[in-house]
Structure formats: structure tokens, C-alpha cells
PDB file of C-alpha atoms and ligand atoms in Angstrom:
ATOM      1  CA  MET B  20      34.656 -14.677  -8.049  1.00 51.00           C
ATOM      2  CA  ALA B  21      35.524 -17.330  -5.448  1.00 41.00           C
ATOM      3  CA  ASP B  22      36.497 -16.582  -1.836  1.00 50.00           C
ATOM      4  CA  PRO B  23      36.396 -12.769  -2.080  1.00 56.00           C
ATOM      5  CA  GLY B  24      37.856 -12.236   1.432  1.00 60.00           C
ATOM      6  CA  GLY B  25      36.618  -9.399   3.650  1.00 84.00           C
ATOM      7  CA  ARG B  26      32.941  -8.595   3.667  1.00 97.00           C
ATOM      8  CA  VAL B  27      30.635  -8.775   0.679  1.00 98.00           C
ATOM      9  CA  VAL B  28      28.523  -5.623   0.491  1.00 98.00           C
ATOM     10  CA  LEU B  29      25.551  -5.263  -1.836  1.00 98.00           C
ATOM     11  CA  VAL B  30      24.574  -1.658  -2.579  1.00 99.00           C
ATOM     12  CA  THR B  31      21.406  -1.023  -4.594  1.00 99.00           C
ATOM     13  CA  GLY B  32      21.259   2.077  -6.770  1.00 98.00           C
ATOM     14  CA  ALA B  33      25.059   2.117  -6.761  1.00 98.00           C
ATOM     15  CA  GLY B  34      25.333   3.279 -10.352  1.00 98.00           C
ATOM     16  CA  SER B  35      25.005   6.905  -9.294  1.00 97.00           C
ATOM     17  CA  GLY B  36      25.256   9.496  -6.531  1.00 97.00           C
ATOM     18  CA  ILE B  37      25.381   8.317  -2.929  1.00 98.00           C
ATOM     19  CA  GLY B  38      25.319   4.636  -3.875  1.00 98.00           C
ATOM     20  CA  ALA B  39      28.371   4.998  -6.116  1.00 98.00           C
ATOM     21  CA  ARG B  40      30.225   6.774  -3.300  1.00 98.00           C
ATOM     22  CA  LEU B  41      29.163   4.055  -0.864  1.00 98.00           C
ATOM     23  CA  ALA B  42      30.658   1.472  -3.195  1.00 98.00           C
ATOM     24  CA  GLY B  43      33.910   3.467  -3.219  1.00 98.00           C
ATOM     25  CA  VAL B  44      34.093   3.740   0.572  1.00 98.00           C
ATOM     26  CA  PHE B  45      33.445   0.035   1.113  1.00 98.00           C
ATOM     27  CA  THR B  46      36.015  -1.071  -1.476  1.00 98.00           C
ATOM     28  CA  SER B  47      38.551   1.305   0.145  1.00 97.00           C
ATOM     29  CA  ASP B  48      37.877  -0.520   3.417  1.00 95.00           C
ATOM     30  CA  GLY B  49      38.794  -3.829   1.726  1.00 97.00           C
ATOM     31  CA  ASP B  50      35.264  -5.070   1.127  1.00 98.00           C
ATOM     32  CA  THR B  51      33.978  -6.639  -2.079  1.00 98.00           C
ATOM     33  CA  VAL B  52      31.045  -4.648  -3.435  1.00 98.00           C
ATOM     34  CA  VAL B  53      28.125  -5.729  -5.582  1.00 98.00           C
ATOM     35  CA  VAL B  54      27.141  -2.613  -7.541  1.00 98.00           C
ATOM     36  CA  ALA B  55      23.453  -3.298  -8.173  1.00 99.00           C
ATOM     37  CA  ASP B  56      21.390  -0.946 -10.310  1.00 98.00           C
ATOM     38  CA  GLN B  57      18.621  -1.099 -12.875  1.00 98.00           C
ATOM     39  CA  ASP B  58      20.919   0.926 -15.128  1.00 98.00           C
ATOM     40  CA  LEU B  59      23.610  -1.608 -16.089  1.00 98.00           C
ATOM     41  CA  ASP B  60      25.752   0.994 -17.885  1.00 98.00           C
ATOM     42  CA  ALA B  61      25.835   3.130 -14.752  1.00 98.00           C
ATOM     43  CA  ALA B  62      26.593   0.114 -12.551  1.00 98.00           C
ATOM     44  CA  THR B  63      29.384  -0.926 -14.906  1.00 98.00           C
ATOM     45  CA  ARG B  64      30.886   2.581 -14.833  1.00 98.00           C
ATOM     46  CA  THR B  65      30.899   2.574 -11.025  1.00 98.00           C
ATOM     47  CA  SER B  66      32.339  -0.917 -10.854  1.00 98.00           C
ATOM     48  CA  ALA B  67      35.017  -0.308 -13.506  1.00 98.00           C
ATOM     49  CA  ALA B  68      36.522   2.457 -11.377  1.00 97.00           C
ATOM     50  CA  LEU B  69      36.801   0.250  -8.286  1.00 98.00           C
ATOM     51  CA  PRO B  70      38.754  -2.816  -7.190  1.00 97.00           C
ATOM     52  CA  ARG B  71      36.880  -5.881  -5.862  1.00 97.00           C
ATOM     53  CA  SER B  72      33.504  -4.997  -7.299  1.00 98.00           C
ATOM     54  CA  VAL B  73      30.980  -6.527  -9.655  1.00 98.00           C
ATOM     55  CA  ALA B  74      28.221  -4.789 -11.590  1.00 98.00           C
ATOM     56  CA  CYS B  75      24.799  -6.306 -11.478  1.00 98.00           C
ATOM     57  CA  GLU B  76      21.636  -5.309 -13.345  1.00 98.00           C
ATOM     58  CA  VAL B  77      18.510  -5.517 -11.212  1.00 99.00           C
ATOM     59  CA  ASP B  78      15.226  -3.675 -10.911  1.00 99.00           C
ATOM     60  CA  VAL B  79      14.633  -3.962  -7.164  1.00 99.00           C
ATOM     61  CA  ARG B  80      10.857  -3.719  -7.711  1.00 98.00           C
ATOM     62  CA  GLU B  81      10.835  -7.072  -9.512  1.00 98.00           C
ATOM     63  CA  GLU B  82      10.803 -10.166  -7.319  1.00 98.00           C
ATOM     64  CA  ASP B  83      12.050 -12.473 -10.081  1.00 98.00           C
ATOM     65  CA  GLN B  84      14.970 -10.148 -10.929  1.00 98.00           C
ATOM     66  CA  VAL B  85      15.974  -9.950  -7.272  1.00 99.00           C
ATOM     67  CA  ALA B  86      15.841 -13.755  -6.989  1.00 98.00           C
ATOM     68  CA  ALA B  87      17.901 -14.144 -10.179  1.00 98.00           C
ATOM     69  CA  MET B  88      20.485 -11.689  -8.833  1.00 98.00           C
ATOM     70  CA  VAL B  89      20.907 -13.756  -5.669  1.00 98.00           C
ATOM     71  CA  VAL B  90      21.340 -16.970  -7.676  1.00 98.00           C
ATOM     72  CA  ASP B  91      23.913 -15.221  -9.878  1.00 98.00           C
ATOM     73  CA  LEU B  92      25.845 -13.941  -6.847  1.00 98.00           C
ATOM     74  CA  HIS B  93      25.882 -17.382  -5.256  1.00 98.00           C
ATOM     75  CA  GLU B  94      27.196 -18.888  -8.477  1.00 98.00           C
ATOM     76  CA  ARG B  95      30.051 -16.372  -8.287  1.00 97.00           C
ATOM     77  CA  GLY B  96      30.700 -17.360  -4.665  1.00 97.00           C
ATOM     78  CA  LEU B  97      29.364 -14.067  -3.305  1.00 98.00           C
ATOM     79  CA  HIS B  98      27.230 -14.173  -0.152  1.00 98.00           C
ATOM     80  CA  PRO B  99      26.445 -10.628   1.020  1.00 98.00           C
ATOM     81  CA  ASP B 100      27.131  -9.833   4.697  1.00 97.00           C
ATOM     82  CA  LEU B 101      25.846  -6.307   4.350  1.00 98.00           C
ATOM     83  CA  VAL B 102      23.005  -4.871   2.277  1.00 98.00           C
ATOM     84  CA  VAL B 103      22.527  -1.161   1.673  1.00 99.00           C
ATOM     85  CA  ASN B 104      19.033  -0.495   0.334  1.00 99.00           C
ATOM     86  CA  ASN B 105      19.791   2.787  -1.414  1.00 98.00           C
ATOM     87  CA  ALA B 106      17.899   2.750  -4.738  1.00 98.00           C
ATOM     88  CA  ALA B 107      15.147   5.358  -4.976  1.00 97.00           C
ATOM     89  CA  THR B 108      13.169   7.561  -7.300  1.00 96.00           C
ATOM     90  CA  CYS B 109      11.521  10.826  -6.335  1.00 94.00           C
ATOM     91  CA  SER B 110       8.532  12.193  -8.211  1.00 93.00           C
ATOM     92  CA  ASP B 111       8.435  15.979  -8.470  1.00 88.00           C
ATOM     93  CA  THR B 112       4.789  16.147  -9.596  1.00 93.00           C
ATOM     94  CA  PRO B 113       2.513  18.149  -7.255  1.00 94.00           C
ATOM     95  CA  PHE B 114       0.299  15.847  -5.171  1.00 97.00           C
ATOM     96  CA  GLU B 115      -2.964  16.970  -6.763  1.00 97.00           C
ATOM     97  CA  GLU B 116      -1.678  15.900 -10.207  1.00 98.00           C
ATOM     98  CA  LEU B 117       0.410  12.951  -9.081  1.00 98.00           C
ATOM     99  CA  PRO B 118      -0.255   9.977 -11.374  1.00 98.00           C
ATOM    100  CA  LEU B 119      -0.763   6.599  -9.715  1.00 98.00           C
ATOM    101  CA  THR B 120       2.167   5.287 -11.758  1.00 98.00           C
ATOM    102  CA  GLU B 121       4.547   7.773 -10.089  1.00 98.00           C
ATOM    103  CA  TRP B 122       3.068   7.130  -6.621  1.00 98.00           C
ATOM    104  CA  ARG B 123       3.583   3.381  -7.137  1.00 98.00           C
ATOM    105  CA  ARG B 124       7.060   3.820  -8.610  1.00 98.00           C
ATOM    106  CA  ASP B 125       8.386   5.762  -5.605  1.00 98.00           C
ATOM    107  CA  LEU B 126       6.807   3.322  -3.130  1.00 98.00           C
ATOM    108  CA  ASP B 127       7.958   0.283  -5.082  1.00 98.00           C
ATOM    109  CA  VAL B 128      11.581   1.343  -5.532  1.00 98.00           C
ATOM    110  CA  SER B 129      12.332   2.588  -2.001  1.00 98.00           C
ATOM    111  CA  LEU B 130      10.077   0.414   0.137  1.00 99.00           C
ATOM    112  CA  THR B 131       9.097  -2.723  -1.772  1.00 99.00           C
ATOM    113  CA  GLY B 132      12.620  -2.920  -3.190  1.00 99.00           C
ATOM    114  CA  ALA B 133      14.110  -2.910   0.319  1.00 99.00           C
ATOM    115  CA  PHE B 134      11.621  -5.617   1.353  1.00 99.00           C
ATOM    116  CA  LEU B 135      12.420  -7.830  -1.639  1.00 99.00           C
ATOM    117  CA  VAL B 136      16.203  -7.468  -1.445  1.00 99.00           C
ATOM    118  CA  SER B 137      16.409  -7.888   2.344  1.00 98.00           C
ATOM    119  CA  ARG B 138      14.097 -10.909   2.334  1.00 98.00           C
ATOM    120  CA  ALA B 139      15.987 -12.556  -0.531  1.00 98.00           C
ATOM    121  CA  LEU B 140      19.298 -12.210   1.347  1.00 98.00           C
ATOM    122  CA  PHE B 141      18.117 -13.334   4.788  1.00 98.00           C
ATOM    123  CA  ASP B 142      19.928 -16.681   4.613  1.00 98.00           C
ATOM    124  CA  ASP B 143      23.183 -14.967   3.634  1.00 98.00           C
ATOM    125  CA  LEU B 144      22.855 -12.242   6.252  1.00 98.00           C
ATOM    126  CA  ARG B 145      22.348 -14.666   9.127  1.00 97.00           C
ATOM    127  CA  ARG B 146      25.409 -16.767   8.289  1.00 96.00           C
ATOM    128  CA  GLU B 147      27.829 -14.530  10.170  1.00 91.00           C
ATOM    129  CA  GLY B 148      25.814 -11.768  11.784  1.00 92.00           C
ATOM    130  CA  GLY B 149      25.100  -9.479   8.888  1.00 97.00           C
ATOM    131  CA  SER B 150      23.702  -6.014   8.676  1.00 98.00           C
ATOM    132  CA  VAL B 151      21.136  -4.047   6.664  1.00 98.00           C
ATOM    133  CA  ILE B 152      21.331  -0.282   6.212  1.00 98.00           C
ATOM    134  CA  ASN B 153      18.344   1.459   4.665  1.00 99.00           C
ATOM    135  CA  VAL B 154      18.916   4.849   3.066  1.00 98.00           C
ATOM    136  CA  ALA B 155      15.768   6.773   3.969  1.00 99.00           C
ATOM    137  CA  SER B 156      15.506  10.582   4.064  1.00 98.00           C
ATOM    138  CA  VAL B 157      14.697  13.503   6.330  1.00 97.00           C
ATOM    139  CA  ASN B 158      11.396  13.376   4.403  1.00 97.00           C
ATOM    140  CA  ALA B 159      10.518  10.348   6.545  1.00 98.00           C
ATOM    141  CA  ALA B 160      10.399  12.553   9.619  1.00 97.00           C
ATOM    142  CA  ARG B 161       8.992  15.956   8.561  1.00 95.00           C
ATOM    143  CA  TYR B 162       7.002  17.621   5.831  1.00 94.00           C
ATOM    144  CA  PHE B 163       9.145  18.500   2.832  1.00 91.00           C
ATOM    145  CA  GLY B 164       6.694  17.822  -0.018  1.00 92.00           C
ATOM    146  CA  ASN B 165       7.256  14.905  -2.467  1.00 94.00           C
ATOM    147  CA  GLU B 166       4.450  12.908  -0.821  1.00 98.00           C
ATOM    148  CA  ALA B 167       5.004   9.550  -2.544  1.00 98.00           C
ATOM    149  CA  TYR B 168       8.739   9.612  -1.857  1.00 97.00           C
ATOM    150  CA  SER B 169       8.162  10.740   1.731  1.00 98.00           C
ATOM    151  CA  ALA B 170       5.598   8.000   2.406  1.00 98.00           C
ATOM    152  CA  ALA B 171       8.016   5.434   0.990  1.00 98.00           C
ATOM    153  CA  LYS B 172      10.830   6.680   3.232  1.00 98.00           C
ATOM    154  CA  ALA B 173       8.597   6.737   6.326  1.00 98.00           C
ATOM    155  CA  GLY B 174       7.654   3.142   5.501  1.00 99.00           C
ATOM    156  CA  LEU B 175      11.336   2.311   5.227  1.00 98.00           C
ATOM    157  CA  VAL B 176      11.941   3.664   8.738  1.00 99.00           C
ATOM    158  CA  SER B 177       9.124   1.453  10.026  1.00 99.00           C
ATOM    159  CA  LEU B 178      10.569  -1.555   8.191  1.00 99.00           C
ATOM    160  CA  THR B 179      13.951  -0.766   9.758  1.00 99.00           C
ATOM    161  CA  ARG B 180      12.479  -0.995  13.281  1.00 98.00           C
ATOM    162  CA  SER B 181      10.499  -4.149  12.508  1.00 98.00           C
ATOM    163  CA  LEU B 182      13.398  -6.036  10.946  1.00 98.00           C
ATOM    164  CA  ALA B 183      15.795  -4.899  13.666  1.00 98.00           C
ATOM    165  CA  VAL B 184      13.640  -6.651  16.258  1.00 98.00           C
ATOM    166  CA  ARG B 185      12.631  -9.617  14.100  1.00 98.00           C
ATOM    167  CA  TRP B 186      16.166 -10.389  12.985  1.00 98.00           C
ATOM    168  CA  ALA B 187      18.042  -9.551  16.205  1.00 98.00           C
ATOM    169  CA  PRO B 188      17.925 -13.208  17.361  1.00 98.00           C
ATOM    170  CA  HIS B 189      19.716 -14.075  14.108  1.00 98.00           C
ATOM    171  CA  GLY B 190      22.483 -11.576  14.879  1.00 98.00           C
ATOM    172  CA  ILE B 191      21.449  -9.290  12.034  1.00 98.00           C
ATOM    173  CA  ARG B 192      21.474  -5.539  12.749  1.00 98.00           C
ATOM    174  CA  VAL B 193      19.150  -3.264  10.785  1.00 99.00           C
ATOM    175  CA  ASN B 194      19.553   0.506  10.772  1.00 99.00           C
ATOM    176  CA  ALA B 195      18.700   3.484   8.595  1.00 99.00           C
ATOM    177  CA  VAL B 196      20.199   6.848   7.740  1.00 99.00           C
ATOM    178  CA  LEU B 197      18.112   9.933   7.015  1.00 98.00           C
ATOM    179  CA  PRO B 198      20.095  12.139   4.647  1.00 98.00           C
ATOM    180  CA  GLY B 199      19.324  15.794   4.179  1.00 97.00           C
ATOM    181  CA  THR B 200      19.958  17.475   0.831  1.00 97.00           C
ATOM    182  CA  ILE B 201      22.900  15.973  -1.066  1.00 97.00           C
ATOM    183  CA  GLN B 202      23.797  17.147  -4.551  1.00 92.00           C
ATOM    184  CA  THR B 203      23.458  14.088  -6.807  1.00 95.00           C
ATOM    185  CA  PRO B 204      21.696  13.318 -10.107  1.00 91.00           C
ATOM    186  CA  ILE B 205      18.413  12.835  -8.202  1.00 87.00           C
ATOM    187  CA  TRP B 206      18.239  16.668  -8.205  1.00 89.00           C
ATOM    188  CA  ASP B 207      18.837  17.039 -11.967  1.00 87.00           C
ATOM    189  CA  GLU B 208      15.166  17.380 -12.902  1.00 81.00           C
ATOM    190  CA  ARG B 209      14.549  20.072 -10.249  1.00 84.00           C
ATOM    191  CA  LEU B 210      17.722  21.991 -11.141  1.00 90.00           C
ATOM    192  CA  ARG B 211      16.737  22.095 -14.807  1.00 90.00           C
ATOM    193  CA  HIS B 212      13.778  24.349 -14.043  1.00 87.00           C
ATOM    194  CA  ASP B 213      15.208  25.971 -10.886  1.00 90.00           C
ATOM    195  CA  PRO B 214      19.019  26.235 -11.052  1.00 93.00           C
ATOM    196  CA  GLY B 215      19.313  28.131  -7.737  1.00 93.00           C
ATOM    197  CA  ALA B 216      17.446  25.530  -5.676  1.00 90.00           C
ATOM    198  CA  LEU B 217      20.443  23.965  -3.963  1.00 93.00           C
ATOM    199  CA  ASP B 218      22.088  27.313  -3.126  1.00 92.00           C
ATOM    200  CA  ARG B 219      18.909  28.424  -1.385  1.00 91.00           C
ATOM    201  CA  ALA B 220      18.634  25.080   0.385  1.00 91.00           C
ATOM    202  CA  ALA B 221      22.168  25.461   1.748  1.00 94.00           C
ATOM    203  CA  ALA B 222      21.157  28.646   3.537  1.00 92.00           C
ATOM    204  CA  MET B 223      18.435  26.708   5.411  1.00 91.00           C
ATOM    205  CA  TYR B 224      20.868  24.244   6.993  1.00 96.00           C
ATOM    206  CA  PRO B 225      22.145  25.033  10.502  1.00 96.00           C
ATOM    207  CA  LEU B 226      25.643  23.905   9.496  1.00 96.00           C
ATOM    208  CA  GLY B 227      25.473  26.256   6.519  1.00 94.00           C
ATOM    209  CA  ARG B 228      25.845  23.822   3.648  1.00 96.00           C
ATOM    210  CA  ILE B 229      24.111  20.955   1.943  1.00 96.00           C
ATOM    211  CA  GLY B 230      25.732  17.544   2.177  1.00 97.00           C
ATOM    212  CA  VAL B 231      28.069  15.605  -0.058  1.00 97.00           C
ATOM    213  CA  PRO B 232      27.855  11.861  -0.759  1.00 98.00           C
ATOM    214  CA  ASP B 233      30.805  11.249   1.595  1.00 98.00           C
ATOM    215  CA  ASP B 234      28.738  12.561   4.534  1.00 98.00           C
ATOM    216  CA  ILE B 235      26.258   9.732   4.010  1.00 98.00           C
ATOM    217  CA  ALA B 236      28.787   7.089   3.006  1.00 98.00           C
ATOM    218  CA  HIS B 237      30.819   7.550   6.189  1.00 98.00           C
ATOM    219  CA  ALA B 238      27.717   7.376   8.409  1.00 98.00           C
ATOM    220  CA  VAL B 239      26.634   4.170   6.663  1.00 98.00           C
ATOM    221  CA  ALA B 240      30.150   2.730   6.973  1.00 98.00           C
ATOM    222  CA  PHE B 241      30.083   3.435  10.718  1.00 98.00           C
ATOM    223  CA  LEU B 242      26.688   1.763  11.227  1.00 98.00           C
ATOM    224  CA  ALA B 243      27.951  -1.230   9.264  1.00 98.00           C
ATOM    225  CA  SER B 244      31.204  -1.462  11.220  1.00 97.00           C
ATOM    226  CA  ASP B 245      32.242  -3.373  14.318  1.00 95.00           C
ATOM    227  CA  LYS B 246      32.199  -0.056  16.168  1.00 97.00           C
ATOM    228  CA  ALA B 247      28.393  -0.203  16.021  1.00 98.00           C
ATOM    229  CA  THR B 248      27.696  -3.775  17.116  1.00 98.00           C
ATOM    230  CA  TRP B 249      25.191  -2.676  19.797  1.00 98.00           C
ATOM    231  CA  ILE B 250      23.273  -0.346  17.505  1.00 98.00           C
ATOM    232  CA  THR B 251      20.183  -1.678  15.806  1.00 98.00           C
ATOM    233  CA  GLY B 252      16.769  -0.262  14.909  1.00 98.00           C
ATOM    234  CA  VAL B 253      17.944   3.350  14.727  1.00 98.00           C
ATOM    235  CA  SER B 254      17.284   5.919  12.026  1.00 98.00           C
ATOM    236  CA  LEU B 255      20.194   8.327  12.109  1.00 98.00           C
ATOM    237  CA  PRO B 256      19.694  11.796  10.625  1.00 98.00           C
ATOM    238  CA  VAL B 257      22.731  12.869   8.603  1.00 98.00           C
ATOM    239  CA  ASP B 258      21.462  16.302   7.800  1.00 98.00           C
ATOM    240  CA  GLY B 259      23.621  19.211   8.980  1.00 97.00           C
ATOM    241  CA  GLY B 260      21.162  19.818  11.829  1.00 97.00           C
ATOM    242  CA  LEU B 261      18.045  20.210   9.674  1.00 96.00           C
ATOM    243  CA  LEU B 262      15.751  17.985  11.739  1.00 96.00           C
ATOM    244  CA  ALA B 263      17.005  19.557  14.953  1.00 96.00           C
ATOM    245  CA  VAL B 264      15.328  22.792  13.883  1.00 94.00           C
ATOM    246  CA  GLY B 265      12.057  20.925  13.809  1.00 75.00           C
ATOM    247  CA  SER B 266       9.597  23.655  12.843  1.00 66.00           C
ATOM    248  CA  THR B 267       6.928  23.049  10.237  1.00 50.00           C
ATOM    249  CA  SER B 268       7.152  26.621   9.005  1.00 52.00           C
ATOM    250  CA  PHE B 269      10.844  26.066   8.424  1.00 53.00           C
ATOM    251  CA  ALA B 270      10.037  22.916   6.460  1.00 54.00           C
ATOM    252  CA  ARG B 271       7.365  24.755   4.494  1.00 56.00           C
ATOM    253  CA  SER B 272       9.789  27.524   3.671  1.00 56.00           C
ATOM    254  CA  ILE B 273      12.160  24.937   2.262  1.00 54.00           C
ATOM    255  CA  GLU B 274       9.476  23.556  -0.025  1.00 59.00           C
ATOM    256  CA  GLU B 275       8.540  27.037  -1.192  1.00 59.00           C
ATOM    257  CA  HIS B 276      12.118  28.043  -1.840  1.00 53.00           C
ATOM    258  CA  VAL B 277      13.510  24.771  -3.181  1.00 52.00           C
TER     259      VAL B 277
HETATM  260  N1  NAD P 307      20.308  13.380  -2.939  1.00 78.64           N
HETATM  261  C1  NAD P 307      19.569  13.782  -1.920  1.00 78.64           C
HETATM  262  O1  NAD P 307      19.347  14.993  -1.696  1.00 78.64           O
HETATM  263  C2  NAD P 307      18.975  12.765  -0.993  1.00 78.64           C
HETATM  264  C3  NAD P 307      18.362  13.215   0.191  1.00 78.64           C
HETATM  265  C4  NAD P 307      17.791  12.286   1.048  1.00 78.64           C
HETATM  266  C5  NAD P 307      17.858  10.935   0.749  1.00 78.64           C
HETATM  267  N2  NAD P 307      18.465  10.530  -0.394  1.00 78.64           N
HETATM  268  C6  NAD P 307      18.470   9.095  -0.681  1.00 78.64           C
HETATM  269  O2  NAD P 307      19.763   8.648  -1.016  1.00 78.64           O
HETATM  270  C7  NAD P 307      19.658   7.522  -1.894  1.00 78.64           C
HETATM  271  C8  NAD P 307      20.525   7.734  -3.113  1.00 78.64           C
HETATM  272  O3  NAD P 307      20.048   8.876  -3.794  1.00 78.64           O
HETATM  273  P1  NAD P 307      20.916   9.677  -4.843  1.00 78.64           P
HETATM  274  O4  NAD P 307      20.710  11.101  -4.526  1.00 78.64           O
HETATM  275  O5  NAD P 307      22.282   9.111  -4.905  1.00 78.64           O
HETATM  276  O6  NAD P 307      20.082   9.366  -6.187  1.00 78.64           O
HETATM  277  P2  NAD P 307      20.537   9.028  -7.671  1.00 78.64           P
HETATM  278  O7  NAD P 307      19.332   9.318  -8.497  1.00 78.64           O
HETATM  279  O8  NAD P 307      21.828   9.683  -8.001  1.00 78.64           O
HETATM  280  O9  NAD P 307      20.791   7.457  -7.626  1.00 78.64           O
HETATM  281  C9  NAD P 307      19.746   6.536  -7.500  1.00 78.64           C
HETATM  282  C10 NAD P 307      20.141   5.250  -8.209  1.00 78.64           C
HETATM  283  O10 NAD P 307      19.069   4.308  -8.019  1.00 78.64           O
HETATM  284  C11 NAD P 307      18.907   3.610  -9.240  1.00 78.64           C
HETATM  285  N3  NAD P 307      17.558   3.056  -9.302  1.00 78.64           N
HETATM  286  C12 NAD P 307      16.389   3.738  -9.479  1.00 78.64           C
HETATM  287  N4  NAD P 307      15.364   2.881  -9.540  1.00 78.64           N
HETATM  288  C13 NAD P 307      15.885   1.636  -9.397  1.00 78.64           C
HETATM  289  C14 NAD P 307      15.322   0.337  -9.387  1.00 78.64           C
HETATM  290  N5  NAD P 307      14.007   0.148  -9.543  1.00 78.64           N
HETATM  291  N6  NAD P 307      16.135  -0.722  -9.206  1.00 78.64           N
HETATM  292  C15 NAD P 307      17.467  -0.530  -9.065  1.00 78.64           C
HETATM  293  N7  NAD P 307      18.064   0.669  -9.086  1.00 78.64           N
HETATM  294  C16 NAD P 307      17.279   1.746  -9.244  1.00 78.64           C
HETATM  295  C17 NAD P 307      19.153   4.649 -10.329  1.00 78.64           C
HETATM  296  O11 NAD P 307      19.443   4.033 -11.581  1.00 78.64           O
HETATM  297  C18 NAD P 307      20.316   5.421  -9.731  1.00 78.64           C
HETATM  298  O12 NAD P 307      21.555   4.871 -10.140  1.00 78.64           O
HETATM  299  C19 NAD P 307      18.169   7.381  -2.217  1.00 78.64           C
HETATM  300  O13 NAD P 307      17.603   6.410  -1.375  1.00 78.64           O
HETATM  301  C20 NAD P 307      17.624   8.751  -1.890  1.00 78.64           C
HETATM  302  O14 NAD P 307      16.260   8.720  -1.554  1.00 78.64           O
HETATM  303  C21 NAD P 307      19.026  11.410  -1.284  1.00 78.64           C
END
């Protein structure tokens, strides 16, 4: 694909859930989207439903796969201006039984993946003042269980601050969003053994509902837009007021009930 016009946006984990919606919002805005996912079928399904998009198979934990993806994009004439590090996994195993493989998987997908993808695209991002948006979680800021996932997301918030400062002289902005509960396939495993989990969660949110992928996609689109050119290094909660409540007992009650 030569001379795509508009921005080129790479979204990891775009085969499903929030990432797929992000791809839809960016293509609606006239951008070209690279739908990157380790699940090529899912990426292809997302891409097939959208204009100006390409599906790309990549496991963001693997340095050689990330490098190969960048070479492939360049050969197609695609130089990303915006990267959304969105891919994640979330182990549901209680901490005391958590296998090292699951701990490593959650850290590697969310945190190491964001490192590898952002680093690999540095030269592209600095060409015309690019932007990185990291999709973290409210788990980065408070106790909600899922320790491996939460540690990964807290690391991602730290990486967001570090890269924002390091890359500011290159004109690259780096921000994060902290979503609250959004119904997507990431909840499928939990809902299989606890079908009422999301209904109970909704009652815990000050705004009275859990989120939808559009809530996150529009916040990301704003941070990536020219309306946000003086915003860098922030981690924006998009959470229906959940973090504003701020009490540990409240957080504990969520873990008990969800
Ligand atoms: N859904 C929620 O309640 C919620 C809450 C807070 C934060 N988030 C964050 O939002 C983001 C999107 O989550 P979602 O709910 O849409 O999840 P999802 O499970 O629907 O989608 C995640 C996607 O990431 C892909 N992926 C997983 N491992 C990968 C890897 N190694 N390399 C490439 N792709 C990989 C999966 O194939 C999948 O398509 C994640 O970062 C998640 O942590 C979600």
C-alpha cells in the first residue's frame, strides 16, 4: 500500500474488543490502520470490515516478530505515526497458585510488548511528531486483584512517563488511558464461571454502568489528536468515576463480588 494518506495508526491486539473498536474509530477519522494481533484470523476479521486497514500477525512478546512486522510495513509503504499498545492478557489464577508462566505472560504481553513495539517504531514516530498511547488499566492505580496483570499495567504507566520525557525532544507524545471495566472477550473466562459478574460490577461504578469499547476508543482518539498537542506523560482514567472513589475497601468489595 503506497502513500496511504492521513495518519498510519498501528493498534496491537486489534483483533478483538477495545482494539477492534479503536481500529474502527481511526479508520472513520480517515486514518490507515494496521490491525496487529497474534491471532491472524481475528485481525483479518477486524480488517475485512474496515476501509484503509491491513491485518498483521505479530506476537508482541517476540522481538524478531516485531522487527519483521516493521520491515513488512515499510515494504508496504506504511510508516506508523501513532502506536496504540493495547494487546494484553489477564490471568485469573489466584496469586498463591499463580504459575510463573502466567505471571511472565501477562508482564510480557502488556509491558515488554509495549517496549518492543514502541522501540521498533521510534524512527517512524519521530519523522513527523508521532504519538504513543498505552492502554493500561485502573488496576495500575489501585488494588483490584489480578496481580500479574496489575503489575504489568503499573509498569506501563511508568514507561509512559519515562518515554514522554525521553521522547519529548523528538516531538513524540506518550500517554496512557486507564480503562475501568469494559465488556469484551477478556471477560469470557470469568463470565463462564460467574455469569453475574459484570452486572454486579456495574453497580459499583459511580456513573452506574460499566464501559463500552467506544468510551475508551474516543478517549484514545482525543489523546492522539491535534486537540491534545500539549498533553504528554499523562495516564487518563476512563472509568465512570471508579478511581475517584478511591477507597481500598471499595476495591476489595469489587474483587469479592466480581
Ligand atoms: N475489558 C476490560 O474490562 C479492560 C479493563 C481495563 C483495561 N483493559 C485493557 O484494554 C486492552 C484491550 O482489552 P480487551 O478487553 O479488548 O481484551 P481482548 O481480550 O478482547 O483483546 C485483546 C487482544 O490482544 C491480543 N493479544 C493477546 N496477546 C497478544 C500478543 N502476545 N501479541 C499480540 N496480540 C495479543 C488478543 O489476541 C486479543 O485480540 C488491554 O490492554 C486490556 O488490559 C480492558
